[in-house]
Short mmCIF file of C-alpha atoms and ligand atoms in Angstrom, two decimals:
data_model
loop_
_atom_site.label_atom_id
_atom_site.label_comp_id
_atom_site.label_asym_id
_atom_site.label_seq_id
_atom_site.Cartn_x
_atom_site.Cartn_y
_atom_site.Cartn_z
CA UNK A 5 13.64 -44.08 -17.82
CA UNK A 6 17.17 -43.32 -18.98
CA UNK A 7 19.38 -40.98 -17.03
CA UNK A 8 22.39 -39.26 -17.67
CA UNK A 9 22.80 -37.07 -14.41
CA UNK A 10 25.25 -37.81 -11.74
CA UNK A 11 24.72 -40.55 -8.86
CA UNK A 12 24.56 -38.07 -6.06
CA UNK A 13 22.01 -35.64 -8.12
CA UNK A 14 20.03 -38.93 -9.33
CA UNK A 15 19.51 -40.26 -5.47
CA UNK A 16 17.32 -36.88 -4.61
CA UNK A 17 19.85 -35.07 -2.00
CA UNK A 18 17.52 -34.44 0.82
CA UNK A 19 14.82 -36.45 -0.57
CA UNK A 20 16.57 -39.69 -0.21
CA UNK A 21 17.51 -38.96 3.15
CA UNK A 22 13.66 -39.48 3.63
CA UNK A 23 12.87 -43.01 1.92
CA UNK A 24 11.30 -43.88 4.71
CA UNK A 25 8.67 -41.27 5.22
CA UNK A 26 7.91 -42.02 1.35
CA UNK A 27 7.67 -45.49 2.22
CA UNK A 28 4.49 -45.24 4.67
CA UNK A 29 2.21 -44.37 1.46
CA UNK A 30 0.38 -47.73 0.35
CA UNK A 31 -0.93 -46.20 -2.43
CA UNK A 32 -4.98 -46.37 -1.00
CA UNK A 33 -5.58 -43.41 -3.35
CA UNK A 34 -7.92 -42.01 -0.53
CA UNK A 35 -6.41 -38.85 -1.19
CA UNK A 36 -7.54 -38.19 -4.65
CA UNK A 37 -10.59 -36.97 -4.48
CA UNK A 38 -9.53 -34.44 -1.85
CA UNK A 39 -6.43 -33.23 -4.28
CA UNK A 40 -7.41 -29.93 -6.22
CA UNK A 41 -5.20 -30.92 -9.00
CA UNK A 42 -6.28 -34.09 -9.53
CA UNK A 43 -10.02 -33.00 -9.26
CA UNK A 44 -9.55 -31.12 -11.84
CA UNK A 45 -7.11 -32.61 -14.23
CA UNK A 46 -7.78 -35.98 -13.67
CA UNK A 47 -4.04 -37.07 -14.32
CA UNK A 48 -2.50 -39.86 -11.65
CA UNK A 49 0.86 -37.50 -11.99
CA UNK A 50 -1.08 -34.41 -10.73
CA UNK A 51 -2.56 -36.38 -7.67
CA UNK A 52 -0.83 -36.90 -4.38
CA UNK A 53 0.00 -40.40 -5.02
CA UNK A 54 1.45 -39.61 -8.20
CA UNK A 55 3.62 -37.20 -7.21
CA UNK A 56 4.46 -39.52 -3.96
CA UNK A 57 5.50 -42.29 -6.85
CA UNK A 58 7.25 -39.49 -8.77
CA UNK A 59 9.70 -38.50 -5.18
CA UNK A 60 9.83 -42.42 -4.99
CA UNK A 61 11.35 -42.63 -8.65
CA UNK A 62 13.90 -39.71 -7.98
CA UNK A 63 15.44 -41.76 -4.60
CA UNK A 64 15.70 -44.81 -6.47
CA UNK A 65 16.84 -43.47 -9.39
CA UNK A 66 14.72 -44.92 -11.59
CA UNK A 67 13.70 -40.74 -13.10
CA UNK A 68 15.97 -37.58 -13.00
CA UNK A 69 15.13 -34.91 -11.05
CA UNK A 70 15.36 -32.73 -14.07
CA UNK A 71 12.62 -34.11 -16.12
CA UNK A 72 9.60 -32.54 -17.08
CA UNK A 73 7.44 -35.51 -15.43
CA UNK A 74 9.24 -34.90 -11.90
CA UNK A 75 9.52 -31.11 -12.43
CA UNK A 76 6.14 -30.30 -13.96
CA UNK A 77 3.97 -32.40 -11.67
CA UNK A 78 5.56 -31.20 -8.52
CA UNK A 79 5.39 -27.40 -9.74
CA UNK A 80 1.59 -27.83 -10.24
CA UNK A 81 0.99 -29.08 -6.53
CA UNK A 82 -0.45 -26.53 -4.23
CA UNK A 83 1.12 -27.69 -1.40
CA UNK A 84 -2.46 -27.48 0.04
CA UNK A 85 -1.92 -30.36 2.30
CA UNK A 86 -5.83 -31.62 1.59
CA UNK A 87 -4.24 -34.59 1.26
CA UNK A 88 -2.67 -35.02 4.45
CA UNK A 89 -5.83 -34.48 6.61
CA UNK A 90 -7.68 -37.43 4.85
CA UNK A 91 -4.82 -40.00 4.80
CA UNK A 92 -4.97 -42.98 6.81
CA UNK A 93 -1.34 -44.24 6.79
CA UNK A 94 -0.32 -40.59 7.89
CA UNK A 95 1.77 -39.56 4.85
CA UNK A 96 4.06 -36.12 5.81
CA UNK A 97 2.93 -34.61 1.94
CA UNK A 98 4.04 -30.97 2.71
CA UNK A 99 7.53 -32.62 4.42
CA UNK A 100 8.06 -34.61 1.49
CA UNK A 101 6.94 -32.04 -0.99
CA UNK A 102 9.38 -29.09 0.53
CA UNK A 103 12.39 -31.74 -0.27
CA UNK A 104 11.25 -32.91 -3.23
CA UNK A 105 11.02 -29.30 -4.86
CA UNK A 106 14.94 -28.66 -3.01
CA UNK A 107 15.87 -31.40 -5.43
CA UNK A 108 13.74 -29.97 -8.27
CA UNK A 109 14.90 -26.34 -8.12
CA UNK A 110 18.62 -27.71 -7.35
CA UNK A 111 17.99 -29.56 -10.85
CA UNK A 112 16.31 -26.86 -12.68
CA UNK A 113 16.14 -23.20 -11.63
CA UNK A 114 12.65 -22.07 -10.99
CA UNK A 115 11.13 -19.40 -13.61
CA UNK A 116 11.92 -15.87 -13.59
CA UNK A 117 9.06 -14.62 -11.95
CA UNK A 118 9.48 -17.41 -8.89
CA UNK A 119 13.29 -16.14 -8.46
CA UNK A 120 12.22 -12.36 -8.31
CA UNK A 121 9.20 -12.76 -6.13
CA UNK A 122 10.79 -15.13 -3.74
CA UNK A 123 14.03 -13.16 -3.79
CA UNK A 124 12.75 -9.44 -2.68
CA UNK A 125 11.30 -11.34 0.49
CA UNK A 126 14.63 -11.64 1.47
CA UNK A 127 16.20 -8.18 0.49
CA UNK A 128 14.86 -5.64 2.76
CA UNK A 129 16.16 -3.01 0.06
CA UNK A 130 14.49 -4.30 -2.58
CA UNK A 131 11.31 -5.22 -0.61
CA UNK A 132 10.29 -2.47 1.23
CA UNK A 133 10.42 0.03 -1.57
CA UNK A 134 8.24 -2.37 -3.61
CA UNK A 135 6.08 -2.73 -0.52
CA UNK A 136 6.16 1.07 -0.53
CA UNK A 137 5.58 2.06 -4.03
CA UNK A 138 2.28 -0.84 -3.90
CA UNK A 139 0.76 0.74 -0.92
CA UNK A 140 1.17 4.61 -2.46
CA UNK A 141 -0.52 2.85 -5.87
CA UNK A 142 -2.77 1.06 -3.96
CA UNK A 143 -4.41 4.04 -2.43
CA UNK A 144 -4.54 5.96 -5.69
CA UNK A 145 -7.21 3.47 -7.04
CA UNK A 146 -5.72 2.44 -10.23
CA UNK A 147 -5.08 -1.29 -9.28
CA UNK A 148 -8.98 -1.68 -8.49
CA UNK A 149 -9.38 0.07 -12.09
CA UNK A 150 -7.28 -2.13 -14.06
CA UNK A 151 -8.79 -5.31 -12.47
CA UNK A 152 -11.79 -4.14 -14.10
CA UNK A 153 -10.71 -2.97 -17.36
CA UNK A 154 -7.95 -4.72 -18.42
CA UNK A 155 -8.47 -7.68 -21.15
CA UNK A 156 -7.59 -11.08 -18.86
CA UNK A 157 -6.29 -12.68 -21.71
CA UNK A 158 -3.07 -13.62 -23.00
CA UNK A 159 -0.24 -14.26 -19.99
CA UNK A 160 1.75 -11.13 -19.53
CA UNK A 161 -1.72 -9.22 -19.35
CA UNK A 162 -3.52 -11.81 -17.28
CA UNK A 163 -0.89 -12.00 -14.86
CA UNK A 164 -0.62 -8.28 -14.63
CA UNK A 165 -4.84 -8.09 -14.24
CA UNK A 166 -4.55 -10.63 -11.12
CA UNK A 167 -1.68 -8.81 -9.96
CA UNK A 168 -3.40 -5.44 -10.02
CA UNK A 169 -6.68 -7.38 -8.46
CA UNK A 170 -4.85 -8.72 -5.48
CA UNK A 171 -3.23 -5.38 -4.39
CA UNK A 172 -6.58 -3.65 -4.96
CA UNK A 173 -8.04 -7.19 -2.75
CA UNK A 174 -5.38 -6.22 -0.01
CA UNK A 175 -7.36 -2.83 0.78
CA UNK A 176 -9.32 -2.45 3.79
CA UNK A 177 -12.89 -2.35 3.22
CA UNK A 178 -14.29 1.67 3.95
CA UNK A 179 -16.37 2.51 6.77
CA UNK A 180 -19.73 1.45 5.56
CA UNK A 181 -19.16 -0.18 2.65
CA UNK A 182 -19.97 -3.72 3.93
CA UNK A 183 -23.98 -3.86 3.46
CA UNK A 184 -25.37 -4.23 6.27
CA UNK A 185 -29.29 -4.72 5.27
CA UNK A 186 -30.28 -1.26 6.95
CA UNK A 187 -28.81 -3.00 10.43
CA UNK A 188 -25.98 -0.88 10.60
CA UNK A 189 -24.55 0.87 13.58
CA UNK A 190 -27.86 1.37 15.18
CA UNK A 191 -27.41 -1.29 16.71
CA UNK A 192 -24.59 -1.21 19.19
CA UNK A 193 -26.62 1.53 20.77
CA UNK A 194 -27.54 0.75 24.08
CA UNK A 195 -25.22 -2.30 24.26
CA UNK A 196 -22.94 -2.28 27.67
CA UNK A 197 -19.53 -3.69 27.18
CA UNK A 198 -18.98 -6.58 29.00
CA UNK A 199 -16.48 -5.90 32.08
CA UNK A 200 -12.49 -6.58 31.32
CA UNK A 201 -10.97 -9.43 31.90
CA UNK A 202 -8.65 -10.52 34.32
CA UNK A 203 -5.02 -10.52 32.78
CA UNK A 204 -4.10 -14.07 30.85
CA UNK A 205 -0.67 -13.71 30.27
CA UNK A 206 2.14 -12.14 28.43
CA UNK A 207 2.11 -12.57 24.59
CA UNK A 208 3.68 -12.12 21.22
CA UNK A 209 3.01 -11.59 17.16
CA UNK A 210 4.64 -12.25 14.60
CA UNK A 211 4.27 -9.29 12.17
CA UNK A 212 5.34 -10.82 8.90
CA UNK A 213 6.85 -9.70 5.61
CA UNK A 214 3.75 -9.32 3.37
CA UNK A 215 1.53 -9.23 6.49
CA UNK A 216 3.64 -6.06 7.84
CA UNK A 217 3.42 -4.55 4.83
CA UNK A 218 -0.15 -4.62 3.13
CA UNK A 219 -2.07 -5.71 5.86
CA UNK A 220 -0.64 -3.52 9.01
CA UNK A 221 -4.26 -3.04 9.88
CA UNK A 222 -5.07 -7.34 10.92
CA UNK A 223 -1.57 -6.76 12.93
CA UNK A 224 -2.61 -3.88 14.80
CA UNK A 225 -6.40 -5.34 14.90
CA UNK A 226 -5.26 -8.25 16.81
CA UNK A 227 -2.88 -6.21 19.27
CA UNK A 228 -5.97 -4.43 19.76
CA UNK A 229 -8.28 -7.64 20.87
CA UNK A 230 -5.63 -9.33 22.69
CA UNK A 231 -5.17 -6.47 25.22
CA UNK A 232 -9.39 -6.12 25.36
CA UNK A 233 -9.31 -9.77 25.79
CA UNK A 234 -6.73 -8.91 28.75
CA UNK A 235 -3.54 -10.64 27.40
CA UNK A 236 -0.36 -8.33 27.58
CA UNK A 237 1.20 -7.98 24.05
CA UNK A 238 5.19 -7.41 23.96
CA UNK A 239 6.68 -5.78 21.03
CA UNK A 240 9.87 -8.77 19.75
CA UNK A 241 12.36 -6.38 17.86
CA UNK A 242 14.68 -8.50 15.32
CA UNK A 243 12.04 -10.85 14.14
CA UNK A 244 11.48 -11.13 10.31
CA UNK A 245 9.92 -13.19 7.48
CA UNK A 246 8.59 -16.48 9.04
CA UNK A 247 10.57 -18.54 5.52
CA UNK A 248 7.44 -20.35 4.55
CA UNK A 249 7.20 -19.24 0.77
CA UNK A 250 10.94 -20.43 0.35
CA UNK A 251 10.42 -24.10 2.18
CA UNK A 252 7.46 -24.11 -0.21
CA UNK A 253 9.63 -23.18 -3.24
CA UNK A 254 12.37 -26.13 -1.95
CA UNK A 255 14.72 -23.13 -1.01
CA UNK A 256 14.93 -24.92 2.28
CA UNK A 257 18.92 -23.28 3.74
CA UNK A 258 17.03 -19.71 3.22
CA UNK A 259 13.88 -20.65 5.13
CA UNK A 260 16.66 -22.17 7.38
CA UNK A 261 18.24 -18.90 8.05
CA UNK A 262 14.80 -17.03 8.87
CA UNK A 263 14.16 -19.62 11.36
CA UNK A 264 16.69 -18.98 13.16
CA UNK A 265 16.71 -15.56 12.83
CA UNK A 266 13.20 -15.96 14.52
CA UNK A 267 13.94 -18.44 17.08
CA UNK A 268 17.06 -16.13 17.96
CA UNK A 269 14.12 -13.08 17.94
CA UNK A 270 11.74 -14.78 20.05
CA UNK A 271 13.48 -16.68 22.62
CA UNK A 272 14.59 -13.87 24.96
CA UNK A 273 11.38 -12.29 25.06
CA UNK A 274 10.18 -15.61 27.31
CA UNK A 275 6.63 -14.99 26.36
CA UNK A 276 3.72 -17.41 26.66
CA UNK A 277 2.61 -17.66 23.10
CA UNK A 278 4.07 -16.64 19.88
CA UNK A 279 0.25 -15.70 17.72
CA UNK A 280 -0.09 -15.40 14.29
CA UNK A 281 -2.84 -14.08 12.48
CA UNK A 282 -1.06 -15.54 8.94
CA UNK A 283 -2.20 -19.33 8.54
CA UNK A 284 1.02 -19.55 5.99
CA UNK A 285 3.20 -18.26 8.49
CA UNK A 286 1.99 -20.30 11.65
CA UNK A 287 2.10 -23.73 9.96
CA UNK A 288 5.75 -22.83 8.96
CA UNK A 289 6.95 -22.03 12.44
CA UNK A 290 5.30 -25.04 14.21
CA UNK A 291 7.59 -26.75 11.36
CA UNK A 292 10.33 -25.21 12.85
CA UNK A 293 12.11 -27.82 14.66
CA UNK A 294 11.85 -30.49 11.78
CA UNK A 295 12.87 -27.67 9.62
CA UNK A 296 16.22 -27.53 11.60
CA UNK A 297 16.92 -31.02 13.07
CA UNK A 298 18.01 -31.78 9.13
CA UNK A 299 21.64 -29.63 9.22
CA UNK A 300 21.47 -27.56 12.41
CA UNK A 301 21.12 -29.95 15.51
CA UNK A 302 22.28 -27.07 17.61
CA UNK A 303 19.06 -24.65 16.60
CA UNK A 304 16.82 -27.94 17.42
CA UNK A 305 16.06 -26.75 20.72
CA UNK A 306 15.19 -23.35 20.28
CA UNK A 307 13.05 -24.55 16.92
CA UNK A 308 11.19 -26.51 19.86
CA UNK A 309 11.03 -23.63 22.48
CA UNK A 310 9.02 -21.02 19.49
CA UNK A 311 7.35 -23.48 17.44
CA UNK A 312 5.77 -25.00 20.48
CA UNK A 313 4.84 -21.69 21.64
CA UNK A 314 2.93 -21.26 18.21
CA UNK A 315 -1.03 -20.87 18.48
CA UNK A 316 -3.17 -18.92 15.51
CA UNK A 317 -5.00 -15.85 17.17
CA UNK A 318 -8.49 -17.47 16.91
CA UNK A 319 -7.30 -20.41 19.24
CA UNK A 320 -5.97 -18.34 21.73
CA UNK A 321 -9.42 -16.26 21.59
CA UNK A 322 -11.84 -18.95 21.08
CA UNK A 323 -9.85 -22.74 21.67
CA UNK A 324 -9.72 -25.17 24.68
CA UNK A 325 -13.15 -24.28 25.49
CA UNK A 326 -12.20 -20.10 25.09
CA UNK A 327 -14.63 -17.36 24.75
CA UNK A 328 -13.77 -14.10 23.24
CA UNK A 329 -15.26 -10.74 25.25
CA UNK A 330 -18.74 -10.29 23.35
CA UNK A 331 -18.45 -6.84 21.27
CA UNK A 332 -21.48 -5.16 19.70
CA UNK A 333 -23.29 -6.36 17.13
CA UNK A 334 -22.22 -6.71 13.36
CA UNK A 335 -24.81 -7.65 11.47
CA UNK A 336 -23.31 -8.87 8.57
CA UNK A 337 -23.54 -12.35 6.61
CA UNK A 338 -20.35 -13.98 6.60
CA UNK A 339 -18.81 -16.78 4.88
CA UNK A 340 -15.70 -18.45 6.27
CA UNK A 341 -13.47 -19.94 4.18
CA UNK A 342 -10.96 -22.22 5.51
CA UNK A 343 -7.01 -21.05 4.83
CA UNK A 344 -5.07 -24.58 3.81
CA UNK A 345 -2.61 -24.37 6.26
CA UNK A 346 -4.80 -23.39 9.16
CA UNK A 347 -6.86 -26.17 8.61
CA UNK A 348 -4.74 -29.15 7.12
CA UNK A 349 -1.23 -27.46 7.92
CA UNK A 350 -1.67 -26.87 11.67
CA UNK A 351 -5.52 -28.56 12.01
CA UNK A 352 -6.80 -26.19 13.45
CA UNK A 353 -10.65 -26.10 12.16
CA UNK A 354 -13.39 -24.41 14.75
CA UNK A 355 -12.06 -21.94 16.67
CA UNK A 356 -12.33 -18.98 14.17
CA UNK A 357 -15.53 -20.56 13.68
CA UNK A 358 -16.34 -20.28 17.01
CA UNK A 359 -14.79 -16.66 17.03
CA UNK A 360 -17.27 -15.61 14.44
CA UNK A 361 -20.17 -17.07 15.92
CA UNK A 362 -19.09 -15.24 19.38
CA UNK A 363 -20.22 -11.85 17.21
CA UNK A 364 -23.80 -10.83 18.17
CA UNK A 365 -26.14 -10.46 14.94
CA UNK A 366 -23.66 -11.76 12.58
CA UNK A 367 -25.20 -14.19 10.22
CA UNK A 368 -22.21 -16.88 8.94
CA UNK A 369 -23.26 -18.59 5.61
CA UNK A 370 -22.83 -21.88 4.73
CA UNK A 371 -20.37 -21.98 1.58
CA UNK A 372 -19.42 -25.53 -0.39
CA UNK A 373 -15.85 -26.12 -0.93
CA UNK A 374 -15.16 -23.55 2.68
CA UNK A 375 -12.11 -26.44 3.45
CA UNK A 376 -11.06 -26.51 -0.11
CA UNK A 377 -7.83 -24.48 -1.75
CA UNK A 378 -8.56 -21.25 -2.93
CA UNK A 379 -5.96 -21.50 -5.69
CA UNK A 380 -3.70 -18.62 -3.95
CA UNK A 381 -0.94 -21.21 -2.59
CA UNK A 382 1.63 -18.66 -2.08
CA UNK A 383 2.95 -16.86 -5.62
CA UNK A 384 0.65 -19.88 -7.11
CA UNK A 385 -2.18 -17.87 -8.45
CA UNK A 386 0.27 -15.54 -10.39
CA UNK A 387 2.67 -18.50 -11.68
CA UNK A 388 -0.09 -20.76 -12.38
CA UNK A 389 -2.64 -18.78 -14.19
CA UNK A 390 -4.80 -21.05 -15.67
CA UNK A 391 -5.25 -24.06 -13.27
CA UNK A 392 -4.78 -21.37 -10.10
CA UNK A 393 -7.52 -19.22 -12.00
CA UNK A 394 -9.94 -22.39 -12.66
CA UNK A 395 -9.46 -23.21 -8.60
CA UNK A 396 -10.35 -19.42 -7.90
CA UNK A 397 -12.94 -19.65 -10.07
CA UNK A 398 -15.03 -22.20 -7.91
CA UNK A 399 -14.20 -20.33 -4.84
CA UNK A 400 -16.00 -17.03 -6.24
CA UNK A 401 -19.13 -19.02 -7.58
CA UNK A 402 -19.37 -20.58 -4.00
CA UNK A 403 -19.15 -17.02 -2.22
CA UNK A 404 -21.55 -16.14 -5.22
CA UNK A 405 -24.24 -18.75 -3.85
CA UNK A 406 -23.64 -18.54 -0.60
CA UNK A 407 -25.13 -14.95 -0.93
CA UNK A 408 -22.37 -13.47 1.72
CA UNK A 409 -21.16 -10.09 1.87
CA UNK A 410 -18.04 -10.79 3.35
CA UNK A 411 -15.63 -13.57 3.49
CA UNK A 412 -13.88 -14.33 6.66
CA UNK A 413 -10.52 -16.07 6.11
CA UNK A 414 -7.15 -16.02 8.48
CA UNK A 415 -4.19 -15.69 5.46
CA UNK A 416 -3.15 -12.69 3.71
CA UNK A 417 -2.53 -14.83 0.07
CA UNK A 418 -6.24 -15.95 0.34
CA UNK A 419 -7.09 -12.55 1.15
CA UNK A 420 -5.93 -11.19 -1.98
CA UNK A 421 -6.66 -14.24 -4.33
CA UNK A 422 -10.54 -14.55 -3.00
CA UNK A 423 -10.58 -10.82 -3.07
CA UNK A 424 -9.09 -10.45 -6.65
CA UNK A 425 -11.62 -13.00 -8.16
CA UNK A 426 -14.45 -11.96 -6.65
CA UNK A 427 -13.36 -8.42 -8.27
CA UNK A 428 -12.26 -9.72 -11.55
CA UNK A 429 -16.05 -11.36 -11.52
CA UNK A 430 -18.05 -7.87 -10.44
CA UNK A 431 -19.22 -9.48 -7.04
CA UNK A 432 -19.44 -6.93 -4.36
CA UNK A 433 -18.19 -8.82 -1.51
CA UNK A 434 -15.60 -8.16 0.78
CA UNK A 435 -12.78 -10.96 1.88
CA UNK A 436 -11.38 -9.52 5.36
CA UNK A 437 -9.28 -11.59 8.46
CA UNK A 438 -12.09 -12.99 11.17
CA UNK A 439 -10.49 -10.74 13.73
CA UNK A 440 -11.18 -7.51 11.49
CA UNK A 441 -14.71 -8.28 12.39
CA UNK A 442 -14.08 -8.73 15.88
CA UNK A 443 -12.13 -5.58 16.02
CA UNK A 444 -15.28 -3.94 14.39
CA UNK A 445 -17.66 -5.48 16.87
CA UNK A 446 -15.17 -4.42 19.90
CA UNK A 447 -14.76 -0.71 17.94
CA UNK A 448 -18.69 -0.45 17.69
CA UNK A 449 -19.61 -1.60 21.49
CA UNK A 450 -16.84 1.04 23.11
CA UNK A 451 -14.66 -1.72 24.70
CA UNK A 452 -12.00 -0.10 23.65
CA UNK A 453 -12.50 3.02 25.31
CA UNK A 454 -11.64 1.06 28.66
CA UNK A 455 -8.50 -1.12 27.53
S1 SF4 B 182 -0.77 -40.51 0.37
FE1 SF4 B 182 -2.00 -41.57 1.92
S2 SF4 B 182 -4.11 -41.50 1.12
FE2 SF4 B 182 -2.73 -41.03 -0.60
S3 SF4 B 182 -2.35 -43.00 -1.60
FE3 SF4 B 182 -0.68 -42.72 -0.11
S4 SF4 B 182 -1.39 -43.73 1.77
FE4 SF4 B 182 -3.20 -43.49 0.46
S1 SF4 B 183 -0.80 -30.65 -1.46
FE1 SF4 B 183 -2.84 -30.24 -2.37
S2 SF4 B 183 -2.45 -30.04 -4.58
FE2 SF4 B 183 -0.63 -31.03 -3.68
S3 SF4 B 183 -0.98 -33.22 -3.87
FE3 SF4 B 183 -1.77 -32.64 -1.82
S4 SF4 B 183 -3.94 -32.19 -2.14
FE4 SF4 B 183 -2.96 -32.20 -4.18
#
């Protein structure tokens, strides 16, 4: 394919620098019937191989990182990472992927709506008033309204119906309002706490930008069942967003400068284990040190130090052979759905299985497609309305047939996506974090009244 653009442009910037990580695929296809995108469009381009011969094309110079083939097919990957859990020849996708969309956006500048949502991350001024004025409307009902009523078609209005569904999505469920068959709190009666445990160690969170904002109640839910689960949690001052939306979005200097931001945050505080209760945000720091070995040799180390200090809250509570304290029972039926970058970004799989299962009476339903994209992927579901929406759309008719009234899942964007179709479809089903539920079985058997 002809190109006019310049030499330096045409080799791919930091793509080329990784030729040889694009050389280990050997095009086996193995990966396309785990891609969403392909699944569902059935075009090579939109499959992980594609896009893999699309970088490929860039570095050699053979296609210009401006064109619609390089720029359309890489805009339409979820950066799910599916792929990268079923590959044999151990292809880095969502390495390769975070350069390849550097070289994209440094090409052509990302749409509007990308730029403004990515961009008030990053402003504290700008973001925590919007933060602000979405909790006040929020809590005055009208998002959950508008889900409902407004017309989903059309793009302006469809976006601004998913919008309104995911901050409605983002509210905590009220007390009683998860059906509970007639089992309700009846139950706990009589139930003895089981004693505290000895102390494990000293530990931090990372509270997140979204995370901090909409979902305060998972942070202070987990503080909570650390210290009953006897782990001592220290408060980091100067931390702030984790960077993962903007590595995703190729705006790799910015994620650069909230890593070490972070690392500078964390390191002092000589803690154990950084937790994260945001799948998004722990994949990103465990990327840490790869993130920074590429223009800041100097921050290597400390990358290291905090992303090998990284561990999601359901493997500290319930990995290595770990058992959570046993709460009271919560007899609910629960669904878990798999967040992408718990399970293919950091592979971590069973423990918030095994955290569920730890809850007496609760009843976990099996749901098809529970390891599959939920067609959030970040700002996805609101940029991409149509494929993101036909993606969501499977994920609500498997919660429909699994019969659950709650989904469990450990990521605030799948929180709200799940949650927005499942209102946007009428199904009354709640999508909360797995250690919401613990916090409700610990809040329900009295634990906390000796931590
Ligand atoms: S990315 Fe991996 S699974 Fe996919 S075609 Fe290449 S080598 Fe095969
Ligand atoms: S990251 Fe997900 S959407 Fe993108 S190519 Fe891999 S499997 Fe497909």
């Amino acid at each position: 394919m002809a190109s006019d653009v310049q030499p330096e442009a045409r080799l791919g910037g930091a793509l080329a620098r990784q030729a040889e990580r694009l050389s280990h695929c050997v095009h086996c296809g193995f990966c396309l019937p785990a891609c969403p995108t392909y699944t569902r469009l059935g075009d090579e381009a939109d499959s992980p191989r594609g896009r893999l011969h699309l970088m490929g094309a860039v570095v050699e110079g053979r296609l210009a990182p401006d064109s619609a083939a390089f720029q359309e097919h890489l805009d339409r990957c979820l950066g799910c990472r599916a792929c990268e859990s079923v590959c044999p020849s151990g292809v880095e996708y969502g390495f390769l992927l975070e350069r390849a969309r550097e070289v994209a956006v440094n090409a052509r500048p990302p749409s509007l709506l990308q730029r403004f949502l990515l961009g008030a991350v990053e402003r504290p001024l700008l973001f925590r008033p919007w933060m602000w004025g979405s909790r006040l409307l929020r809590a005055t009902g009208l998002p959950a309204l508008l889900a409902r009523r407004l017309p989903g078609r059309g793009r302006v209005l469809g976006t601004l119906r998913l919008g309104m569904a995911m901050l409605a999505a983002s509210a905590p469920a009220r007390p009683g309002e998860v059906d509970e068959g007639g089992r309700g709190e009846a139950g706990a009666q009589g139930v003895s706490p089981e004693s505290p445990p000895e102390p494990r160690g000293r530990v931090a969170i990372l509270r997140g930008c979204v995370q901090d904002q909409l979902f305060r109640r998972v942070n202070r839910a987990t503080v909570r069942v650390l210290e009953a689960n006897g782990w001592e949690v220290v408060e980091v001052s100067g931390q702030g967003c984790c960077g993962a939306l903007h590595a995703h979005g190729g705006r790799l200097s910015e994620a650069r400068a909230m890593a070490r931001r972070n690392v500078g945050a964390f390191q002092p505080s000589r803690v154990d284990h950084v937790v994260l209760n945001a799948a998004g945000c722990g994949a990103a720091m465990r990327e840490y040190p790869h993130l920074l070995e590429e223009d800041d040799p100097g921050a290597v180390e400390g990358g290291r130090w905090l992303g090998s200090r990284v561990l999601d809250v359901s493997e500290l509570l319930a990995g290595n052979g770990r058992r959570p304290r046993t709460g009271a029972p919560v007899p609910w039926q629960v669904a878990y759905d798999a967040p992408c970058h718990l399970l293919h970004g950091q592979r971590v799989a069973h423990p918030p299985l095994r955290l569920l299962r730890s809850i007496p009476a609760l009843e976990l339903r099996e749901m098809e497609g529970a390891d599959e994209c939920c067609g959030g992927a970040g700002v996805y579901g609101l940029t991409h309305l149509e494929l993101g929406g036909r993606i969501g759309g499977d994920k609500v008719e498997a919660v429909r047939r699994s019969g659950a009234r709650v989904v469990a899942t450990g990521n605030p964007g799948c929180i709200m996506q799940i949650g927005a179709g499942l209102r946007m479809a009428g199904i009354r089903a709640h999508v909360m974090h797995p250690i919401e539920i613990l916090d409700e079985s610990y809040r329900r058997s009295g634990i906390y009244r000796d931590t």
